mmCIF file of C-alpha atoms in Angstrom:
data_model
loop_
_atom_site.group_PDB
_atom_site.id
_atom_site.type_symbol
_atom_site.label_atom_id
_atom_site.label_comp_id
_atom_site.label_asym_id
_atom_site.label_seq_id
_atom_site.Cartn_x
_atom_site.Cartn_y
_atom_site.Cartn_z
ATOM 1 C CA UNK A 1 -114.630 20.823 -170.088
ATOM 2 C CA UNK A 2 -112.363 22.787 -172.446
ATOM 3 C CA UNK A 3 -114.510 26.034 -172.305
ATOM 4 C CA UNK A 4 -113.898 26.145 -168.408
ATOM 5 C CA UNK A 5 -110.382 25.370 -168.824
ATOM 6 C CA UNK A 6 -110.046 28.520 -171.170
ATOM 7 C CA UNK A 7 -112.318 30.439 -168.616
ATOM 8 C CA UNK A 8 -110.023 29.909 -165.860
ATOM 9 C CA UNK A 9 -106.778 30.194 -168.161
ATOM 10 C CA UNK A 10 -108.799 33.698 -168.988
ATOM 11 C CA UNK A 11 -109.191 34.609 -165.026
ATOM 12 C CA UNK A 12 -105.446 33.768 -164.604
ATOM 13 C CA UNK A 13 -104.067 35.662 -167.505
ATOM 14 C CA UNK A 14 -105.936 38.723 -165.793
ATOM 15 C CA UNK A 15 -103.999 38.289 -162.442
ATOM 16 C CA UNK A 16 -101.053 38.130 -163.868
ATOM 17 C CA UNK A 17 -101.615 41.076 -165.994
ATOM 18 C CA UNK A 18 -102.096 42.721 -162.737
ATOM 19 C CA UNK A 19 -99.335 41.728 -161.118
ATOM 20 C CA UNK A 20 -97.285 42.505 -164.279
ATOM 21 C CA UNK A 21 -98.792 45.792 -163.892
ATOM 22 C CA UNK A 22 -97.387 46.227 -160.503
ATOM 23 C CA UNK A 23 -93.947 44.233 -160.449
ATOM 24 C CA UNK A 24 -92.048 43.829 -163.267
ATOM 25 C CA UNK A 25 -91.879 39.944 -164.144
ATOM 26 C CA UNK A 26 -89.043 38.637 -166.698
ATOM 27 C CA UNK A 27 -91.404 35.949 -168.354
ATOM 28 C CA UNK A 28 -94.860 34.540 -167.857
ATOM 29 C CA UNK A 29 -95.533 31.019 -168.919
ATOM 30 C CA UNK A 30 -99.295 29.492 -169.527
ATOM 31 C CA UNK A 31 -99.634 25.951 -170.401
ATOM 32 C CA UNK A 32 -102.807 23.907 -171.040
ATOM 33 C CA UNK A 33 -103.226 20.547 -170.323
ATOM 34 C CA UNK A 34 -106.144 18.432 -171.815
ATOM 35 C CA UNK A 35 -107.274 15.984 -170.081
ATOM 36 C CA UNK A 36 -106.053 16.154 -166.620
ATOM 37 C CA UNK A 37 -102.979 14.959 -167.393
ATOM 38 C CA UNK A 38 -100.054 14.186 -164.925
ATOM 39 C CA UNK A 39 -98.109 17.901 -164.929
ATOM 40 C CA UNK A 40 -94.843 16.077 -163.821
ATOM 41 C CA UNK A 41 -91.876 17.910 -162.460
ATOM 42 C CA UNK A 42 -91.518 21.226 -162.261
ATOM 43 C CA UNK A 43 -89.268 22.399 -164.993
ATOM 44 C CA UNK A 44 -85.558 23.497 -163.977
ATOM 45 C CA UNK A 45 -85.607 27.189 -162.751
ATOM 46 C CA UNK A 46 -89.794 27.171 -162.445
ATOM 47 C CA UNK A 47 -90.102 28.653 -158.598
ATOM 48 C CA UNK A 48 -93.957 28.494 -158.025
ATOM 49 C CA UNK A 49 -96.359 26.032 -160.120
ATOM 50 C CA UNK A 50 -99.929 25.972 -159.242
ATOM 51 C CA UNK A 51 -102.041 23.385 -161.371
ATOM 52 C CA UNK A 52 -105.750 23.139 -161.486
ATOM 53 C CA UNK A 53 -108.710 21.187 -164.065
ATOM 54 C CA UNK A 54 -105.252 20.091 -166.539
ATOM 55 C CA UNK A 55 -103.516 24.155 -166.367
ATOM 56 C CA UNK A 56 -99.975 24.583 -165.208
ATOM 57 C CA UNK A 57 -99.625 28.330 -165.031
ATOM 58 C CA UNK A 58 -95.573 29.007 -164.474
ATOM 59 C CA UNK A 59 -95.454 32.163 -162.165
ATOM 60 C CA UNK A 60 -91.952 34.083 -162.258
ATOM 61 C CA UNK A 61 -90.025 34.544 -158.706
ATOM 62 C CA UNK A 62 -91.791 38.000 -158.304
ATOM 63 C CA UNK A 63 -95.336 36.893 -158.437
ATOM 64 C CA UNK A 64 -94.333 33.969 -156.660
ATOM 65 C CA UNK A 65 -93.072 35.801 -153.626
ATOM 66 C CA UNK A 66 -96.215 37.805 -153.644
ATOM 67 C CA UNK A 67 -98.545 35.149 -152.811
ATOM 68 C CA UNK A 68 -96.115 33.875 -150.524
ATOM 69 C CA UNK A 69 -95.607 30.396 -152.688
ATOM 70 C CA UNK A 70 -91.733 30.991 -152.733
ATOM 71 C CA UNK A 71 -89.626 28.097 -151.380
ATOM 72 C CA UNK A 72 -87.691 28.013 -148.306
ATOM 73 C CA UNK A 73 -84.955 26.371 -149.481
ATOM 74 C CA UNK A 74 -84.332 28.937 -151.823
ATOM 75 C CA UNK A 75 -82.696 32.968 -151.504
ATOM 76 C CA UNK A 76 -85.415 35.667 -151.424
ATOM 77 C CA UNK A 77 -85.251 36.977 -155.229
ATOM 78 C CA UNK A 78 -82.388 40.490 -155.131
ATOM 79 C CA UNK A 79 -84.468 44.288 -154.828
ATOM 80 C CA UNK A 80 -84.659 45.052 -158.790
ATOM 81 C CA UNK A 81 -81.704 47.644 -159.700
ATOM 82 C CA UNK A 82 -82.314 51.599 -160.012
ATOM 83 C CA UNK A 83 -82.582 50.840 -163.707
ATOM 84 C CA UNK A 84 -85.966 48.960 -163.436
ATOM 85 C CA UNK A 85 -87.209 52.637 -161.643
ATOM 86 C CA UNK A 86 -88.653 53.318 -165.534
ATOM 87 C CA UNK A 87 -90.867 50.018 -165.352
ATOM 88 C CA UNK A 88 -92.182 49.836 -161.516
ATOM 89 C CA UNK A 89 -95.664 50.806 -160.462
ATOM 90 C CA UNK A 90 -97.124 53.964 -160.333
ATOM 91 C CA UNK A 91 -96.702 54.279 -156.798
ATOM 92 C CA UNK A 92 -92.770 53.157 -157.238
ATOM 93 C CA UNK A 93 -92.561 55.397 -159.484
ATOM 94 C CA UNK A 94 -93.350 58.656 -157.221
ATOM 95 C CA UNK A 95 -91.353 57.283 -154.424
ATOM 96 C CA UNK A 96 -88.257 56.629 -156.797
ATOM 97 C CA UNK A 97 -88.988 60.536 -157.812
ATOM 98 C CA UNK A 98 -89.457 61.667 -154.808
ATOM 99 C CA UNK A 99 -86.346 60.249 -153.490
ATOM 100 C CA UNK A 100 -84.285 61.220 -156.384
ATOM 101 C CA UNK A 101 -85.181 65.227 -155.850
ATOM 102 C CA UNK A 102 -83.982 64.889 -151.956
ATOM 103 C CA UNK A 103 -80.826 63.258 -153.427
ATOM 104 C CA UNK A 104 -80.136 66.370 -155.657
ATOM 105 C CA UNK A 105 -81.315 68.734 -152.865
ATOM 106 C CA UNK A 106 -78.848 67.068 -150.663
ATOM 107 C CA UNK A 107 -76.163 67.563 -153.481
ATOM 108 C CA UNK A 108 -76.960 71.285 -154.059
ATOM 109 C CA UNK A 109 -76.270 71.404 -150.234
ATOM 110 C CA UNK A 110 -72.955 69.474 -149.888
ATOM 111 C CA UNK A 111 -72.455 71.183 -153.719
ATOM 112 C CA UNK A 112 -72.566 75.087 -151.401
ATOM 113 C CA UNK A 113 -70.725 73.626 -148.095
ATOM 114 C CA UNK A 114 -67.690 72.183 -150.027
ATOM 115 C CA UNK A 115 -65.964 75.819 -150.840
ATOM 116 C CA UNK A 116 -66.487 77.326 -147.159
ATOM 117 C CA UNK A 117 -64.974 73.771 -145.443
ATOM 118 C CA UNK A 118 -62.249 73.516 -147.981
ATOM 119 C CA UNK A 119 -61.280 77.103 -147.233
ATOM 120 C CA UNK A 120 -61.671 76.727 -143.286
ATOM 121 C CA UNK A 121 -59.112 73.460 -143.842
ATOM 122 C CA UNK A 122 -57.156 75.281 -146.338
ATOM 123 C CA UNK A 123 -56.989 77.888 -144.808
ATOM 124 C CA UNK A 124 -53.952 78.787 -142.781
ATOM 125 C CA UNK A 125 -53.539 80.001 -139.089
ATOM 126 C CA UNK A 126 -52.854 83.274 -138.087
ATOM 127 C CA UNK A 127 -50.002 84.433 -137.761
ATOM 128 C CA UNK A 128 -49.252 86.332 -134.106
ATOM 129 C CA UNK A 129 -49.638 89.913 -134.313
ATOM 130 C CA UNK A 130 -46.238 91.917 -134.829
ATOM 131 C CA UNK A 131 -45.068 93.799 -132.013
ATOM 132 C CA UNK A 132 -45.623 97.031 -131.668
ATOM 133 C CA UNK A 133 -42.204 98.276 -132.552
ATOM 134 C CA UNK A 134 -40.040 96.275 -134.568
ATOM 135 C CA UNK A 135 -36.482 96.810 -133.563
ATOM 136 C CA UNK A 136 -34.191 94.178 -135.025
ATOM 137 C CA UNK A 137 -30.790 94.097 -132.844
ATOM 138 C CA UNK A 138 -27.425 94.287 -134.670
ATOM 139 C CA UNK A 139 -25.215 90.902 -135.003
ATOM 140 C CA UNK A 140 -21.896 90.834 -132.774
ATOM 141 C CA UNK A 141 -19.770 93.707 -134.289
ATOM 142 C CA UNK A 142 -16.320 92.023 -134.677
ATOM 143 C CA UNK A 143 -14.929 95.393 -133.588
ATOM 144 C CA UNK A 144 -15.942 94.436 -129.890
ATOM 145 C CA UNK A 145 -14.977 90.961 -129.896
ATOM 146 C CA UNK A 146 -11.327 89.274 -129.277
ATOM 147 C CA UNK A 147 -9.873 85.870 -129.235
ATOM 148 C CA UNK A 148 -9.741 84.201 -126.068
ATOM 149 C CA UNK A 149 -8.302 81.008 -124.711
ATOM 150 C CA UNK A 150 -12.063 79.052 -125.299
ATOM 151 C CA UNK A 151 -13.517 81.326 -127.888
ATOM 152 C CA UNK A 152 -14.384 84.970 -128.582
ATOM 153 C CA UNK A 153 -14.422 87.190 -125.945
ATOM 154 C CA UNK A 154 -16.745 90.724 -125.773
ATOM 155 C CA UNK A 155 -14.149 93.799 -125.322
ATOM 156 C CA UNK A 156 -14.887 97.573 -124.987
ATOM 157 C CA UNK A 157 -14.184 98.934 -128.984
ATOM 158 C CA UNK A 158 -11.212 100.839 -129.430
ATOM 159 C CA UNK A 159 -14.170 103.955 -130.195
ATOM 160 C CA UNK A 160 -15.056 103.498 -126.676
ATOM 161 C CA UNK A 161 -18.270 101.441 -127.606
ATOM 162 C CA UNK A 162 -19.848 98.400 -125.317
ATOM 163 C CA UNK A 163 -21.330 95.988 -126.069
ATOM 164 C CA UNK A 164 -24.583 96.598 -123.904
ATOM 165 C CA UNK A 165 -25.000 99.467 -125.502
ATOM 166 C CA UNK A 166 -24.442 98.723 -129.065
ATOM 167 C CA UNK A 167 -26.295 95.345 -128.784
ATOM 168 C CA UNK A 168 -29.384 96.891 -127.102
ATOM 169 C CA UNK A 169 -32.727 97.456 -128.626
ATOM 170 C CA UNK A 170 -34.079 100.965 -129.505
ATOM 171 C CA UNK A 171 -35.610 102.332 -126.850
ATOM 172 C CA UNK A 172 -37.399 106.119 -126.259
ATOM 173 C CA UNK A 173 -35.826 106.698 -122.434
ATOM 174 C CA UNK A 174 -38.277 110.116 -122.994
ATOM 175 C CA UNK A 175 -41.920 107.977 -122.467
ATOM 176 C CA UNK A 176 -42.715 109.098 -119.352
ATOM 177 C CA UNK A 177 -44.757 106.326 -118.700
ATOM 178 C CA UNK A 178 -43.852 103.605 -115.870
ATOM 179 C CA UNK A 179 -41.049 100.959 -117.407
ATOM 180 C CA UNK A 180 -41.666 97.615 -116.930
ATOM 181 C CA UNK A 181 -38.973 95.134 -118.023
ATOM 182 C CA UNK A 182 -38.783 91.058 -118.055
ATOM 183 C CA UNK A 183 -36.366 88.280 -118.530
ATOM 184 C CA UNK A 184 -36.695 85.080 -118.862
ATOM 185 C CA UNK A 185 -34.140 82.725 -118.629
ATOM 186 C CA UNK A 186 -32.404 79.317 -119.391
ATOM 187 C CA UNK A 187 -32.935 79.332 -122.952
ATOM 188 C CA UNK A 188 -31.289 77.629 -125.294
ATOM 189 C CA UNK A 189 -31.862 73.892 -123.777
ATOM 190 C CA UNK A 190 -35.253 73.430 -125.555
ATOM 191 C CA UNK A 191 -35.804 73.901 -128.932
ATOM 192 C CA UNK A 192 -39.709 73.974 -128.353
ATOM 193 C CA UNK A 193 -39.415 76.635 -125.510
ATOM 194 C CA UNK A 194 -36.601 78.526 -127.562
ATOM 195 C CA UNK A 195 -38.683 79.115 -130.401
ATOM 196 C CA UNK A 196 -42.217 79.869 -128.405
ATOM 197 C CA UNK A 197 -40.066 82.792 -126.340
ATOM 198 C CA UNK A 198 -38.516 84.234 -129.560
ATOM 199 C CA UNK A 199 -41.862 83.869 -131.468
ATOM 200 C CA UNK A 200 -44.775 84.526 -128.847
ATOM 201 C CA UNK A 201 -43.414 87.318 -127.348
ATOM 202 C CA UNK A 202 -42.831 90.578 -127.857
ATOM 203 C CA UNK A 203 -39.503 91.891 -128.669
ATOM 204 C CA UNK A 204 -39.353 93.850 -125.520
ATOM 205 C CA UNK A 205 -38.819 91.007 -123.549
ATOM 206 C CA UNK A 206 -34.881 90.254 -122.722
ATOM 207 C CA UNK A 207 -34.200 86.441 -123.428
ATOM 208 C CA UNK A 208 -31.188 85.193 -121.231
ATOM 209 C CA UNK A 209 -29.647 81.970 -123.396
ATOM 210 C CA UNK A 210 -27.657 79.372 -120.785
ATOM 211 C CA UNK A 211 -24.097 78.793 -121.355
ATOM 212 C CA UNK A 212 -24.469 74.696 -121.875
ATOM 213 C CA UNK A 213 -26.812 75.307 -124.879
ATOM 214 C CA UNK A 214 -25.870 73.675 -128.038
ATOM 215 C CA UNK A 215 -24.241 74.389 -131.497
ATOM 216 C CA UNK A 216 -27.883 75.504 -132.570
ATOM 217 C CA UNK A 217 -27.819 78.147 -129.672
ATOM 218 C CA UNK A 218 -26.075 80.803 -132.100
ATOM 219 C CA UNK A 219 -29.154 80.348 -134.695
ATOM 220 C CA UNK A 220 -31.245 81.184 -132.064
ATOM 221 C CA UNK A 221 -29.983 84.100 -131.063
ATOM 222 C CA UNK A 222 -29.634 85.623 -134.325
ATOM 223 C CA UNK A 223 -33.503 84.472 -134.596
ATOM 224 C CA UNK A 224 -34.003 86.387 -131.277
ATOM 225 C CA UNK A 225 -31.513 89.668 -131.914
ATOM 226 C CA UNK A 226 -34.050 89.789 -135.490
ATOM 227 C CA UNK A 227 -37.135 89.340 -133.721
ATOM 228 C CA UNK A 228 -36.209 92.924 -131.438
ATOM 229 C CA UNK A 229 -35.381 90.671 -128.419
ATOM 230 C CA UNK A 230 -32.243 91.678 -126.473
ATOM 231 C CA UNK A 231 -30.191 88.662 -125.212
ATOM 232 C CA UNK A 232 -28.205 87.994 -122.255
ATOM 233 C CA UNK A 233 -26.013 85.198 -121.242
ATOM 234 C CA UNK A 234 -26.920 83.113 -117.924
ATOM 235 C CA UNK A 235 -24.088 82.864 -115.589
ATOM 236 C CA UNK A 236 -24.006 79.868 -113.574
ATOM 237 C CA UNK A 237 -22.927 80.633 -110.005
ATOM 238 C CA UNK A 238 -22.579 78.240 -106.920
ATOM 239 C CA UNK A 239 -26.132 78.162 -104.727
ATOM 240 C CA UNK A 240 -26.400 78.106 -101.514
ATOM 241 C CA UNK A 241 -28.087 74.299 -101.772
ATOM 242 C CA UNK A 242 -24.521 73.167 -103.825
ATOM 243 C CA UNK A 243 -23.242 70.508 -104.257
ATOM 244 C CA UNK A 244 -27.478 69.254 -103.958
ATOM 245 C CA UNK A 245 -28.320 71.551 -107.219
ATOM 246 C CA UNK A 246 -25.722 71.945 -109.487
ATOM 247 C CA UNK A 247 -25.554 74.454 -112.061
ATOM 248 C CA UNK A 248 -22.930 72.660 -114.187
ATOM 249 C CA UNK A 249 -19.175 72.349 -115.016
ATOM 250 C CA UNK A 250 -18.198 75.586 -115.196
ATOM 251 C CA UNK A 251 -20.023 76.859 -112.132
ATOM 252 C CA UNK A 252 -18.371 79.659 -110.338
ATOM 253 C CA UNK A 253 -17.827 78.678 -106.787
ATOM 254 C CA UNK A 254 -16.405 80.079 -103.315
ATOM 255 C CA UNK A 255 -14.416 77.382 -102.958
ATOM 256 C CA UNK A 256 -12.113 78.026 -105.971
ATOM 257 C CA UNK A 257 -9.137 80.830 -106.442
ATOM 258 C CA UNK A 258 -10.097 84.025 -108.251
ATOM 259 C CA UNK A 259 -8.164 82.701 -111.425
ATOM 260 C CA UNK A 260 -9.870 79.401 -111.090
ATOM 261 C CA UNK A 261 -13.314 81.546 -111.577
ATOM 262 C CA UNK A 262 -12.151 83.809 -114.388
ATOM 263 C CA UNK A 263 -10.962 80.988 -116.373
ATOM 264 C CA UNK A 264 -14.645 79.502 -115.928
ATOM 265 C CA UNK A 265 -16.296 83.024 -116.655
ATOM 266 C CA UNK A 266 -13.934 82.974 -119.882
ATOM 267 C CA UNK A 267 -15.310 79.906 -121.115
ATOM 268 C CA UNK A 268 -18.994 80.654 -120.214
ATOM 269 C CA UNK A 269 -18.659 84.114 -121.980
ATOM 270 C CA UNK A 270 -17.463 82.541 -125.425
ATOM 271 C CA UNK A 271 -20.771 80.143 -125.727
ATOM 272 C CA UNK A 272 -22.087 83.053 -128.184
ATOM 273 C CA UNK A 273 -21.541 86.872 -129.207
ATOM 274 C CA UNK A 274 -23.922 89.454 -128.933
ATOM 275 C CA UNK A 275 -25.477 89.452 -125.727
ATOM 276 C CA UNK A 276 -25.584 93.142 -123.721
ATOM 277 C CA UNK A 277 -24.544 91.016 -120.120
ATOM 278 C CA UNK A 278 -24.897 88.404 -117.879
ATOM 279 C CA UNK A 279 -27.916 87.489 -115.448
ATOM 280 C CA UNK A 280 -26.685 85.061 -112.378
ATOM 281 C CA UNK A 281 -27.787 81.616 -112.165
ATOM 282 C CA UNK A 282 -28.809 79.719 -109.014
ATOM 283 C CA UNK A 283 -26.594 81.973 -107.255
ATOM 284 C CA UNK A 284 -27.570 82.167 -103.962
ATOM 285 C CA UNK A 285 -24.300 81.399 -102.003
ATOM 286 C CA UNK A 286 -22.124 83.033 -104.412
ATOM 287 C CA UNK A 287 -23.356 86.493 -104.630
ATOM 288 C CA UNK A 288 -23.624 86.780 -100.761
ATOM 289 C CA UNK A 289 -19.624 86.605 -100.627
ATOM 290 C CA UNK A 290 -17.921 89.933 -101.583
ATOM 291 C CA UNK A 291 -14.536 88.031 -102.135
ATOM 292 C CA UNK A 292 -16.124 86.057 -104.670
ATOM 293 C CA UNK A 293 -17.953 88.354 -106.228
ATOM 294 C CA UNK A 294 -15.210 91.128 -106.840
ATOM 295 C CA UNK A 295 -12.815 90.002 -109.678
ATOM 296 C CA UNK A 296 -15.764 88.348 -111.612
ATOM 297 C CA UNK A 297 -18.285 91.714 -111.927
ATOM 298 C CA UNK A 298 -15.059 93.932 -112.248
ATOM 299 C CA UNK A 299 -14.515 91.164 -115.427
ATOM 300 C CA UNK A 300 -17.865 91.799 -116.623
ATOM 301 C CA UNK A 301 -17.537 95.648 -116.359
ATOM 302 C CA UNK A 302 -14.421 96.019 -118.231
ATOM 303 C CA UNK A 303 -15.826 93.729 -120.938
ATOM 304 C CA UNK A 304 -18.202 96.780 -121.730
ATOM 305 C CA UNK A 305 -21.649 93.916 -120.219
ATOM 306 C CA UNK A 306 -23.943 94.995 -117.879
ATOM 307 C CA UNK A 307 -24.814 92.733 -114.786
ATOM 308 C CA UNK A 308 -28.485 91.524 -113.499
ATOM 309 C CA UNK A 309 -28.780 90.482 -109.609
ATOM 310 C CA UNK A 310 -31.694 87.716 -109.560
ATOM 311 C CA UNK A 311 -31.307 88.447 -106.116
ATOM 312 C CA UNK A 312 -31.714 84.846 -105.195
ATOM 313 C CA UNK A 313 -30.404 85.380 -101.932
ATOM 314 C CA UNK A 314 -31.054 88.171 -99.338
ATOM 315 C CA UNK A 315 -28.251 89.094 -98.304
ATOM 316 C CA UNK A 316 -26.816 89.450 -101.813
ATOM 317 C CA UNK A 317 -23.888 91.892 -102.232
ATOM 318 C CA UNK A 318 -23.830 91.713 -106.228
ATOM 319 C CA UNK A 319 -25.534 95.013 -106.656
ATOM 320 C CA UNK A 320 -22.903 96.989 -103.927
ATOM 321 C CA UNK A 321 -20.117 95.637 -105.351
ATOM 322 C CA UNK A 322 -21.143 96.227 -109.119
ATOM 323 C CA UNK A 323 -21.769 99.536 -108.021
ATOM 324 C CA UNK A 324 -18.201 99.652 -106.577
ATOM 325 C CA UNK A 325 -16.585 98.349 -109.830
ATOM 326 C CA UNK A 326 -18.708 100.722 -112.484
ATOM 327 C CA UNK A 327 -20.488 97.642 -113.320
ATOM 328 C CA UNK A 328 -23.946 98.660 -115.092
ATOM 329 C CA UNK A 329 -26.624 96.874 -113.282
ATOM 330 C CA UNK A 330 -30.510 95.864 -111.886
ATOM 331 C CA UNK A 331 -31.657 93.973 -109.843
ATOM 332 C CA UNK A 332 -35.049 91.603 -110.117
ATOM 333 C CA UNK A 333 -37.945 92.639 -108.259
ATOM 334 C CA UNK A 334 -39.941 89.367 -108.264
ATOM 335 C CA UNK A 335 -39.617 85.741 -109.412
ATOM 336 C CA UNK A 336 -43.274 85.380 -111.629
ATOM 337 C CA UNK A 337 -42.931 81.507 -111.660
ATOM 338 C CA UNK A 338 -41.966 80.533 -108.790
ATOM 339 C CA UNK A 339 -44.859 78.689 -108.832
ATOM 340 C CA UNK A 340 -45.594 77.796 -112.358
ATOM 341 C CA UNK A 341 -49.265 78.734 -112.096
ATOM 342 C CA UNK A 342 -51.575 80.035 -114.412
ATOM 343 C CA UNK A 343 -53.049 82.227 -111.105
ATOM 344 C CA UNK A 344 -49.624 82.633 -109.351
ATOM 345 C CA UNK A 345 -47.757 84.107 -112.182
ATOM 346 C CA UNK A 346 -50.706 86.426 -113.284
ATOM 347 C CA UNK A 347 -51.055 87.350 -109.338
ATOM 348 C CA UNK A 348 -47.089 88.227 -109.480
ATOM 349 C CA UNK A 349 -47.195 90.068 -112.836
ATOM 350 C CA UNK A 350 -49.921 92.374 -110.997
ATOM 351 C CA UNK A 351 -47.769 93.321 -108.244
ATOM 352 C CA UNK A 352 -44.809 94.192 -110.991
ATOM 353 C CA UNK A 353 -47.313 96.573 -111.980
ATOM 354 C CA UNK A 354 -47.908 97.514 -108.834
ATOM 355 C CA UNK A 355 -44.293 97.840 -107.998
ATOM 356 C CA UNK A 356 -43.434 99.631 -111.258
ATOM 357 C CA UNK A 357 -46.652 102.391 -110.589
ATOM 358 C CA UNK A 358 -45.098 103.300 -107.138
ATOM 359 C CA UNK A 359 -41.265 103.175 -108.261
ATOM 360 C CA UNK A 360 -41.307 104.445 -111.957
ATOM 361 C CA UNK A 361 -40.236 100.774 -113.039
ATOM 362 C CA UNK A 362 -39.720 97.230 -112.683
ATOM 363 C CA UNK A 363 -37.657 93.953 -112.938
ATOM 364 C CA UNK A 364 -39.005 90.642 -113.543
ATOM 365 C CA UNK A 365 -37.669 87.560 -114.048
ATOM 366 C CA UNK A 366 -38.681 83.702 -114.727
ATOM 367 C CA UNK A 367 -38.191 80.760 -116.559
ATOM 368 C CA UNK A 368 -38.749 79.409 -120.486
ATOM 369 C CA UNK A 369 -42.031 77.485 -119.555
ATOM 370 C CA UNK A 370 -44.456 77.093 -121.797
ATOM 371 C CA UNK A 371 -47.066 78.534 -118.988
ATOM 372 C CA UNK A 372 -44.893 81.462 -118.389
ATOM 373 C CA UNK A 373 -44.563 81.881 -121.937
ATOM 374 C CA UNK A 374 -47.844 81.781 -122.217
ATOM 375 C CA UNK A 375 -49.036 84.268 -119.621
ATOM 376 C CA UNK A 376 -46.611 86.815 -119.761
ATOM 377 C CA UNK A 377 -47.670 86.498 -123.477
ATOM 378 C CA UNK A 378 -51.336 87.140 -122.417
ATOM 379 C CA UNK A 379 -49.913 90.231 -119.762
ATOM 380 C CA UNK A 380 -47.526 92.520 -122.225
ATOM 381 C CA UNK A 381 -50.614 92.261 -125.319
ATOM 382 C CA UNK A 382 -52.635 94.624 -122.684
ATOM 383 C CA UNK A 383 -49.617 96.397 -120.583
ATOM 384 C CA UNK A 384 -50.119 99.733 -122.272
ATOM 385 C CA UNK A 385 -53.577 99.959 -122.398
ATOM 386 C CA UNK A 386 -53.119 99.927 -118.708
ATOM 387 C CA UNK A 387 -50.942 102.353 -118.746
ATOM 388 C CA UNK A 388 -47.056 101.179 -118.878
ATOM 389 C CA UNK A 389 -44.615 100.512 -121.027
ATOM 390 C CA UNK A 390 -42.959 97.268 -121.612
ATOM 391 C CA UNK A 391 -38.884 98.102 -121.611
ATOM 392 C CA UNK A 392 -35.599 96.226 -122.454
ATOM 393 C CA UNK A 393 -33.479 95.560 -119.152
ATOM 394 C CA UNK A 394 -30.924 98.082 -120.977
ATOM 395 C CA UNK A 395 -33.238 100.882 -120.251
ATOM 396 C CA UNK A 396 -33.715 100.351 -116.732
ATOM 397 C CA UNK A 397 -29.852 99.846 -115.894
ATOM 398 C CA UNK A 398 -28.548 102.577 -112.816
ATOM 399 C CA UNK A 399 -24.380 103.129 -114.192
ATOM 400 C CA UNK A 400 -23.307 105.473 -111.661
ATOM 401 C CA UNK A 401 -20.397 104.394 -110.004
ATOM 402 C CA UNK A 402 -19.880 104.477 -106.095
#
């Protein structure tokens, strides 16, 4: 009996040794009970018990699980920690080494890619290309200003200098290429639109600011001049749809007396300084009235300014009256964003090019819509390659008196 028990113990011991070789058990206990004595309850903490011929073999949790004899009322043993891989069997060691090599290779790839990714994230966005011609516009000259009831007003200087020439962007008047001038108006009311126009558009684009812009308009105009933009002032005039469409509380109206309109003009002209001239804003009714126009345009001429007729009315008399009073002037050839859509704006710009090629020059006007700024910037970038030159508004002015 004892010999059989010992043989059985040896056999089972070999089995346990094989398991130990393949799975790292914490411990194995073998207890011999002679004479078939009652083994009693399993000791505390023992996960599996097998008894045969008076031999009690206490198996560790890992071995018990391999035989499928773990109790269902206890959770499965946790997976061995990574540090235990050193005592795992040959197959497990091979898998661990392979996984380690994969992890190491991935780490090398990540390390190699990290600098490029960091550079892509940290690299600043490219600055917009500078204008081909960088020409800063001089700041307002005190000699060309005089006190007014609402602030400083432009005037002709003692030496005969005038604002429309003093604040003009330098331009080569001997350039034989067809000239195209573009004025974008209604600036100063939106910071985002004003900043975009100043920074994204080439300096050859003329910018017209609203008299209703806030106190920060002076800073915007300084930035515009520094970027080479000629600056103009929007002059609110009565539209044919007034009062349904109202350009503002200081609008020049055909129902007011000349002195009342001149008072409003003084307020508008004193909003800021350093502009070359004015352009009518929504003036489809006012520009058809010679009686209303004459005192206003004569005042502008006396103050050394130029005037651009937006031609919001087919029957506009503004250019004819301007010629009579000796006011430097130009007339709009196309509104480019009456329909504020990309294709429509692009088509109008093509029409402006055709006019310039035929007449030697052309003037286009638009507003500070984001889509207008974007399309004009794209269009202007290829203008010289198409045989044109971008001109400030002062370069296409007519000065002859009629």
